Amino acid sequence: MTRLETLKTNLLAHFGEAAALVEDLGELTLEVPAEQWIDACLALRDQPSLAFATCIDLCGVDYATWGQPSDDAGAAPRFPQRFAVVVHLLSVTHNWRLRVRTWVPNDEFPVLPSLVDVWPCANWLEREAFDLFGLVFEGHPDLRRILTDYGFIGHPFRKDFPISGNVEMRYDTEQKRVIYQPVSIEPREITPRIVREEGYGIERY
């Protein structure tokens, strides 16, 4: 039995045959309901047969517009929620990795319990997901922006965030300080011009 098969067996033994477990490209992804987020992560950390003591990464995902129905037959269905949180875990004891995903309830105000008490390193990672996606982690000890500026408006990794942003900053010589003002860039669509020589693609001998 391979290491991946052993991990899959151990996960099914703990979470049951109904566990939302997907194997793809030599990796396993466990999907957990939001209401079981903390309990599932504690089990992944504390169960000796799993022993995921290390959280490598935590990130937010915005699935807006991804896989929406189109005119094409067999288009991928919409996901249950717009936002998801994904953690990547490592077990040094067993030398295996796992991806865990949960869907965050309420697209308008997405809130999920914080994992800081499970893996302390989730602190800055959750702050990043809050800053870039607007995901709120309940119980986080210091949930504030970590990458964008203090006066930043919005969450730049959301699919509906304007490419040019909402505000721009410049140095005002009269006030002798940096100021913020509405973006003055006019949105426009650029269509690339393709120029090819005559007979392009015809093999010559």
PDB file of C-alpha atoms in Angstrom:
ATOM      1  CA  MET A   1       0.000   0.000   0.000  1.00  0.00           C
ATOM      2  CA  THR A   2       1.369   3.410  -0.961  1.00  0.00           C
ATOM      3  CA  ARG A   3       1.672   6.297   1.475  1.00  0.00           C
ATOM      4  CA  LEU A   4      -1.225   8.086  -0.263  1.00  0.00           C
ATOM      5  CA  GLU A   5      -3.431   5.000   0.012  1.00  0.00           C
ATOM      6  CA  THR A   6      -2.577   4.674   3.693  1.00  0.00           C
ATOM      7  CA  LEU A   7      -3.509   8.302   4.314  1.00  0.00           C
ATOM      8  CA  LYS A   8      -6.784   7.850   2.441  1.00  0.00           C
ATOM      9  CA  THR A   9      -7.593   4.742   4.518  1.00  0.00           C
ATOM     10  CA  ASN A  10      -6.829   6.595   7.762  1.00  0.00           C
ATOM     11  CA  LEU A  11      -8.985   9.565   6.767  1.00  0.00           C
ATOM     12  CA  LEU A  12     -11.937   7.337   5.869  1.00  0.00           C
ATOM     13  CA  ALA A  13     -11.502   5.411   9.118  1.00  0.00           C
ATOM     14  CA  HIS A  14     -11.832   8.598  11.144  1.00  0.00           C
ATOM     15  CA  PHE A  15     -14.299  10.671   9.104  1.00  0.00           C
ATOM     16  CA  GLY A  16     -16.340   7.793   7.716  1.00  0.00           C
ATOM     17  CA  GLU A  17     -17.081   6.546   4.218  1.00  0.00           C
ATOM     18  CA  ALA A  18     -19.256   9.614   3.604  1.00  0.00           C
ATOM     19  CA  ALA A  19     -16.225  11.912   3.887  1.00  0.00           C
ATOM     20  CA  ALA A  20     -15.929  14.289   0.927  1.00  0.00           C
ATOM     21  CA  LEU A  21     -12.497  13.086  -0.137  1.00  0.00           C
ATOM     22  CA  VAL A  22     -11.124  13.702  -3.630  1.00  0.00           C
ATOM     23  CA  GLU A  23      -7.950  12.212  -5.070  1.00  0.00           C
ATOM     24  CA  ASP A  24      -6.442  13.963  -8.064  1.00  0.00           C
ATOM     25  CA  LEU A  25      -2.929  14.312  -9.486  1.00  0.00           C
ATOM     26  CA  GLY A  26      -1.489  12.303  -6.625  1.00  0.00           C
ATOM     27  CA  GLU A  27      -2.994  14.590  -3.978  1.00  0.00           C
ATOM     28  CA  LEU A  28      -5.890  14.319  -1.540  1.00  0.00           C
ATOM     29  CA  THR A  29      -8.425  17.030  -0.771  1.00  0.00           C
ATOM     30  CA  LEU A  30     -10.787  16.729   2.185  1.00  0.00           C
ATOM     31  CA  GLU A  31     -13.890  18.926   2.103  1.00  0.00           C
ATOM     32  CA  VAL A  32     -15.316  19.849   5.497  1.00  0.00           C
ATOM     33  CA  PRO A  33     -18.617  21.629   6.346  1.00  0.00           C
ATOM     34  CA  ALA A  34     -18.093  25.059   7.886  1.00  0.00           C
ATOM     35  CA  GLU A  35     -19.845  24.053  11.123  1.00  0.00           C
ATOM     36  CA  GLN A  36     -17.299  21.230  11.583  1.00  0.00           C
ATOM     37  CA  TRP A  37     -14.256  23.306  10.614  1.00  0.00           C
ATOM     38  CA  ILE A  38     -12.595  23.495  14.029  1.00  0.00           C
ATOM     39  CA  ASP A  39     -13.461  19.944  15.144  1.00  0.00           C
ATOM     40  CA  ALA A  40     -12.208  18.455  11.870  1.00  0.00           C
ATOM     41  CA  CYS A  41      -8.942  20.408  12.011  1.00  0.00           C
ATOM     42  CA  LEU A  42      -8.382  19.409  15.649  1.00  0.00           C
ATOM     43  CA  ALA A  43      -8.897  15.769  14.684  1.00  0.00           C
ATOM     44  CA  LEU A  44      -6.457  16.092  11.785  1.00  0.00           C
ATOM     45  CA  ARG A  45      -3.887  17.519  14.186  1.00  0.00           C
ATOM     46  CA  ASP A  46      -4.419  15.269  17.211  1.00  0.00           C
ATOM     47  CA  GLN A  47      -5.272  11.840  15.776  1.00  0.00           C
ATOM     48  CA  PRO A  48      -2.024   9.776  15.855  1.00  0.00           C
ATOM     49  CA  SER A  49      -2.971   8.073  12.580  1.00  0.00           C
ATOM     50  CA  LEU A  50      -3.121  11.488  10.885  1.00  0.00           C
ATOM     51  CA  ALA A  51      -0.811  13.785  12.923  1.00  0.00           C
ATOM     52  CA  PHE A  52      -1.000  16.931  10.816  1.00  0.00           C
ATOM     53  CA  ALA A  53       0.960  19.053  13.255  1.00  0.00           C
ATOM     54  CA  THR A  54       1.971  21.682  10.699  1.00  0.00           C
ATOM     55  CA  CYS A  55      -0.167  24.112   8.745  1.00  0.00           C
ATOM     56  CA  ILE A  56       1.880  25.026   5.672  1.00  0.00           C
ATOM     57  CA  ASP A  57      -0.531  27.525   4.172  1.00  0.00           C
ATOM     58  CA  LEU A  58      -4.018  28.986   4.456  1.00  0.00           C
ATOM     59  CA  CYS A  59      -5.681  31.001   1.732  1.00  0.00           C
ATOM     60  CA  GLY A  60      -9.011  32.324   0.570  1.00  0.00           C
ATOM     61  CA  VAL A  61     -10.558  31.524  -2.812  1.00  0.00           C
ATOM     62  CA  ASP A  62     -13.201  33.523  -4.696  1.00  0.00           C
ATOM     63  CA  TYR A  63     -15.172  31.232  -7.007  1.00  0.00           C
ATOM     64  CA  ALA A  64     -17.392  34.005  -8.430  1.00  0.00           C
ATOM     65  CA  THR A  65     -17.959  33.506 -12.182  1.00  0.00           C
ATOM     66  CA  TRP A  66     -15.968  30.249 -12.124  1.00  0.00           C
ATOM     67  CA  GLY A  67     -17.819  27.426 -13.865  1.00  0.00           C
ATOM     68  CA  GLN A  68     -21.088  29.277 -14.258  1.00  0.00           C
ATOM     69  CA  PRO A  69     -23.579  27.733 -16.701  1.00  0.00           C
ATOM     70  CA  SER A  70     -23.060  28.734 -20.315  1.00  0.00           C
ATOM     71  CA  ASP A  71     -24.403  27.731 -23.720  1.00  0.00           C
ATOM     72  CA  ASP A  72     -21.941  24.865 -23.788  1.00  0.00           C
ATOM     73  CA  ALA A  73     -23.410  21.493 -22.866  1.00  0.00           C
ATOM     74  CA  GLY A  74     -21.938  19.981 -19.744  1.00  0.00           C
ATOM     75  CA  ALA A  75     -20.813  23.276 -18.192  1.00  0.00           C
ATOM     76  CA  ALA A  76     -19.537  22.932 -14.643  1.00  0.00           C
ATOM     77  CA  PRO A  77     -22.157  23.654 -11.955  1.00  0.00           C
ATOM     78  CA  ARG A  78     -21.881  26.606  -9.584  1.00  0.00           C
ATOM     79  CA  PHE A  79     -20.259  26.011  -6.233  1.00  0.00           C
ATOM     80  CA  PRO A  80     -22.329  26.033  -3.029  1.00  0.00           C
ATOM     81  CA  GLN A  81     -20.836  29.353  -1.894  1.00  0.00           C
ATOM     82  CA  ARG A  82     -18.776  32.113  -3.453  1.00  0.00           C
ATOM     83  CA  PHE A  83     -15.875  31.955  -0.975  1.00  0.00           C
ATOM     84  CA  ALA A  84     -13.835  29.050   0.334  1.00  0.00           C
ATOM     85  CA  VAL A  85     -10.925  28.717   2.736  1.00  0.00           C
ATOM     86  CA  VAL A  86      -8.233  26.176   1.952  1.00  0.00           C
ATOM     87  CA  VAL A  87      -5.481  24.931   4.244  1.00  0.00           C
ATOM     88  CA  HIS A  88      -2.496  22.808   3.283  1.00  0.00           C
ATOM     89  CA  LEU A  89      -1.281  20.517   6.056  1.00  0.00           C
ATOM     90  CA  LEU A  90       1.880  18.520   6.637  1.00  0.00           C
ATOM     91  CA  SER A  91       2.507  15.530   8.874  1.00  0.00           C
ATOM     92  CA  VAL A  92       6.209  15.317   9.604  1.00  0.00           C
ATOM     93  CA  THR A  93       5.583  12.118  11.557  1.00  0.00           C
ATOM     94  CA  HIS A  94       4.087  10.274   8.583  1.00  0.00           C
ATOM     95  CA  ASN A  95       5.627  12.358   5.783  1.00  0.00           C
ATOM     96  CA  TRP A  96       2.356  13.133   4.014  1.00  0.00           C
ATOM     97  CA  ARG A  97       0.337  16.188   3.007  1.00  0.00           C
ATOM     98  CA  LEU A  98      -3.351  17.047   2.793  1.00  0.00           C
ATOM     99  CA  ARG A  99      -5.465  19.854   1.386  1.00  0.00           C
ATOM    100  CA  VAL A 100      -8.591  20.764   3.382  1.00  0.00           C
ATOM    101  CA  ARG A 101     -11.330  23.031   2.040  1.00  0.00           C
ATOM    102  CA  THR A 102     -14.482  24.507   3.505  1.00  0.00           C
ATOM    103  CA  TRP A 103     -17.129  26.762   1.991  1.00  0.00           C
ATOM    104  CA  VAL A 104     -17.658  29.997   3.909  1.00  0.00           C
ATOM    105  CA  PRO A 105     -21.351  30.732   4.623  1.00  0.00           C
ATOM    106  CA  ASN A 106     -22.929  34.053   3.616  1.00  0.00           C
ATOM    107  CA  ASP A 107     -21.417  35.559   0.471  1.00  0.00           C
ATOM    108  CA  GLU A 108     -22.263  39.082   1.668  1.00  0.00           C
ATOM    109  CA  PHE A 109     -20.484  38.763   5.024  1.00  0.00           C
ATOM    110  CA  PRO A 110     -18.328  35.607   4.993  1.00  0.00           C
ATOM    111  CA  VAL A 111     -17.393  34.493   8.511  1.00  0.00           C
ATOM    112  CA  LEU A 112     -15.488  31.390   9.636  1.00  0.00           C
ATOM    113  CA  PRO A 113     -13.985  30.365  13.003  1.00  0.00           C
ATOM    114  CA  SER A 114     -10.285  31.132  13.332  1.00  0.00           C
ATOM    115  CA  LEU A 115      -7.708  28.326  13.341  1.00  0.00           C
ATOM    116  CA  VAL A 116      -5.186  30.292  15.414  1.00  0.00           C
ATOM    117  CA  ASP A 117      -5.796  28.079  18.456  1.00  0.00           C
ATOM    118  CA  VAL A 118      -5.284  24.960  16.319  1.00  0.00           C
ATOM    119  CA  TRP A 119      -2.198  26.112  14.399  1.00  0.00           C
ATOM    120  CA  PRO A 120      -0.786  29.433  15.697  1.00  0.00           C
ATOM    121  CA  CYS A 121       0.918  30.061  12.356  1.00  0.00           C
ATOM    122  CA  ALA A 122      -2.568  30.637  10.881  1.00  0.00           C
ATOM    123  CA  ASN A 123      -2.487  34.103  12.479  1.00  0.00           C
ATOM    124  CA  TRP A 124      -0.852  36.048   9.647  1.00  0.00           C
ATOM    125  CA  LEU A 125      -2.316  33.740   6.993  1.00  0.00           C
ATOM    126  CA  GLU A 126      -5.861  34.535   8.144  1.00  0.00           C
ATOM    127  CA  ARG A 127      -4.997  38.234   8.228  1.00  0.00           C
ATOM    128  CA  GLU A 128      -3.899  37.952   4.605  1.00  0.00           C
ATOM    129  CA  ALA A 129      -7.160  36.218   3.625  1.00  0.00           C
ATOM    130  CA  PHE A 130      -9.068  38.947   5.456  1.00  0.00           C
ATOM    131  CA  ASP A 131      -7.114  41.698   3.741  1.00  0.00           C
ATOM    132  CA  LEU A 132      -7.294  40.307   0.197  1.00  0.00           C
ATOM    133  CA  PHE A 133     -10.705  38.572   0.215  1.00  0.00           C
ATOM    134  CA  GLY A 134     -12.613  40.183   3.079  1.00  0.00           C
ATOM    135  CA  LEU A 135     -13.026  36.871   4.912  1.00  0.00           C
ATOM    136  CA  VAL A 136     -13.692  37.380   8.624  1.00  0.00           C
ATOM    137  CA  PHE A 137     -12.172  34.869  11.066  1.00  0.00           C
ATOM    138  CA  GLU A 138     -14.147  34.813  14.287  1.00  0.00           C
ATOM    139  CA  GLY A 139     -11.956  34.568  17.379  1.00  0.00           C
ATOM    140  CA  HIS A 140      -8.804  35.850  15.663  1.00  0.00           C
ATOM    141  CA  PRO A 141      -6.735  37.842  18.206  1.00  0.00           C
ATOM    142  CA  ASP A 142      -5.714  40.657  15.843  1.00  0.00           C
ATOM    143  CA  LEU A 143      -7.687  40.645  12.595  1.00  0.00           C
ATOM    144  CA  ARG A 144      -6.493  43.662  10.597  1.00  0.00           C
ATOM    145  CA  ARG A 145      -4.973  44.319   7.208  1.00  0.00           C
ATOM    146  CA  ILE A 146      -1.462  42.998   6.659  1.00  0.00           C
ATOM    147  CA  LEU A 147      -0.512  43.761   3.022  1.00  0.00           C
ATOM    148  CA  THR A 148      -2.534  46.755   1.820  1.00  0.00           C
ATOM    149  CA  ASP A 149      -2.270  50.304   3.110  1.00  0.00           C
ATOM    150  CA  TYR A 150      -4.236  51.718   6.050  1.00  0.00           C
ATOM    151  CA  GLY A 151      -6.535  53.742   3.806  1.00  0.00           C
ATOM    152  CA  PHE A 152      -7.129  50.963   1.298  1.00  0.00           C
ATOM    153  CA  ILE A 153     -10.736  50.449   0.222  1.00  0.00           C
ATOM    154  CA  GLY A 154     -12.051  46.990  -0.688  1.00  0.00           C
ATOM    155  CA  HIS A 155     -10.399  43.610  -1.038  1.00  0.00           C
ATOM    156  CA  PRO A 156      -8.171  43.318  -4.129  1.00  0.00           C
ATOM    157  CA  PHE A 157      -8.353  39.547  -4.711  1.00  0.00           C
ATOM    158  CA  ARG A 158     -12.125  39.521  -5.060  1.00  0.00           C
ATOM    159  CA  LYS A 159     -13.220  38.869  -8.644  1.00  0.00           C
ATOM    160  CA  ASP A 160     -15.398  42.002  -8.703  1.00  0.00           C
ATOM    161  CA  PHE A 161     -12.601  44.329  -7.527  1.00  0.00           C
ATOM    162  CA  PRO A 162     -11.815  46.905 -10.264  1.00  0.00           C
ATOM    163  CA  ILE A 163      -8.432  46.393 -11.932  1.00  0.00           C
ATOM    164  CA  SER A 164      -7.552  50.066 -11.465  1.00  0.00           C
ATOM    165  CA  GLY A 165      -8.618  50.019  -7.810  1.00  0.00           C
ATOM    166  CA  ASN A 166     -10.891  52.520  -6.053  1.00  0.00           C
ATOM    167  CA  VAL A 167      -8.420  55.164  -4.910  1.00  0.00           C
ATOM    168  CA  GLU A 168      -4.950  56.324  -5.880  1.00  0.00           C
ATOM    169  CA  MET A 169      -2.393  58.121  -3.778  1.00  0.00           C
ATOM    170  CA  ARG A 170      -0.005  60.933  -4.633  1.00  0.00           C
ATOM    171  CA  TYR A 171       2.193  63.434  -2.865  1.00  0.00           C
ATOM    172  CA  ASP A 172       0.550  66.839  -2.539  1.00  0.00           C
ATOM    173  CA  THR A 173       3.169  69.609  -2.626  1.00  0.00           C
ATOM    174  CA  GLU A 174       0.823  72.158  -1.015  1.00  0.00           C
ATOM    175  CA  GLN A 175      -0.202  69.929   1.879  1.00  0.00           C
ATOM    176  CA  LYS A 176       3.271  68.341   1.965  1.00  0.00           C
ATOM    177  CA  ARG A 177       1.905  64.881   2.557  1.00  0.00           C
ATOM    178  CA  VAL A 178       0.567  61.822   0.744  1.00  0.00           C
ATOM    179  CA  ILE A 179      -3.138  62.083  -0.061  1.00  0.00           C
ATOM    180  CA  TYR A 180      -5.756  59.681  -1.387  1.00  0.00           C
ATOM    181  CA  GLN A 181      -8.173  60.543  -4.167  1.00  0.00           C
ATOM    182  CA  PRO A 182     -10.609  58.716  -6.457  1.00  0.00           C
ATOM    183  CA  VAL A 183      -9.000  56.861  -9.341  1.00  0.00           C
ATOM    184  CA  SER A 184      -8.678  59.074 -12.420  1.00  0.00           C
ATOM    185  CA  ILE A 185      -7.892  56.258 -14.867  1.00  0.00           C
ATOM    186  CA  GLU A 186     -10.524  55.803 -17.560  1.00  0.00           C
ATOM    187  CA  PRO A 187     -11.389  52.099 -17.952  1.00  0.00           C
ATOM    188  CA  ARG A 188     -10.939  50.883 -21.520  1.00  0.00           C
ATOM    189  CA  GLU A 189     -10.778  47.659 -23.403  1.00  0.00           C
ATOM    190  CA  ILE A 190      -7.731  47.051 -25.569  1.00  0.00           C
ATOM    191  CA  THR A 191      -8.036  44.700 -28.516  1.00  0.00           C
ATOM    192  CA  PRO A 192      -4.626  43.442 -29.619  1.00  0.00           C
ATOM    193  CA  ARG A 193      -3.777  43.866 -33.280  1.00  0.00           C
ATOM    194  CA  ILE A 194      -2.321  40.773 -34.916  1.00  0.00           C
ATOM    195  CA  VAL A 195      -0.134  41.275 -37.960  1.00  0.00           C
ATOM    196  CA  ARG A 196       1.092  38.269 -39.882  1.00  0.00           C
ATOM    197  CA  GLU A 197       2.977  38.048 -43.123  1.00  0.00           C
ATOM    198  CA  GLU A 198       1.338  36.615 -46.198  1.00  0.00           C
ATOM    199  CA  GLY A 199       1.433  32.833 -46.297  1.00  0.00           C
ATOM    200  CA  TYR A 200       1.845  32.514 -42.516  1.00  0.00           C
ATOM    201  CA  GLY A 201       1.725  28.871 -41.414  1.00  0.00           C
ATOM    202  CA  ILE A 202       2.448  27.456 -44.868  1.00  0.00           C
ATOM    203  CA  GLU A 203       5.453  25.208 -44.752  1.00  0.00           C
ATOM    204  CA  ARG A 204       8.113  26.209 -47.222  1.00  0.00           C
ATOM    205  CA  TYR A 205      10.683  23.916 -48.742  1.00  0.00           C
TER     206      TYR A 205
END
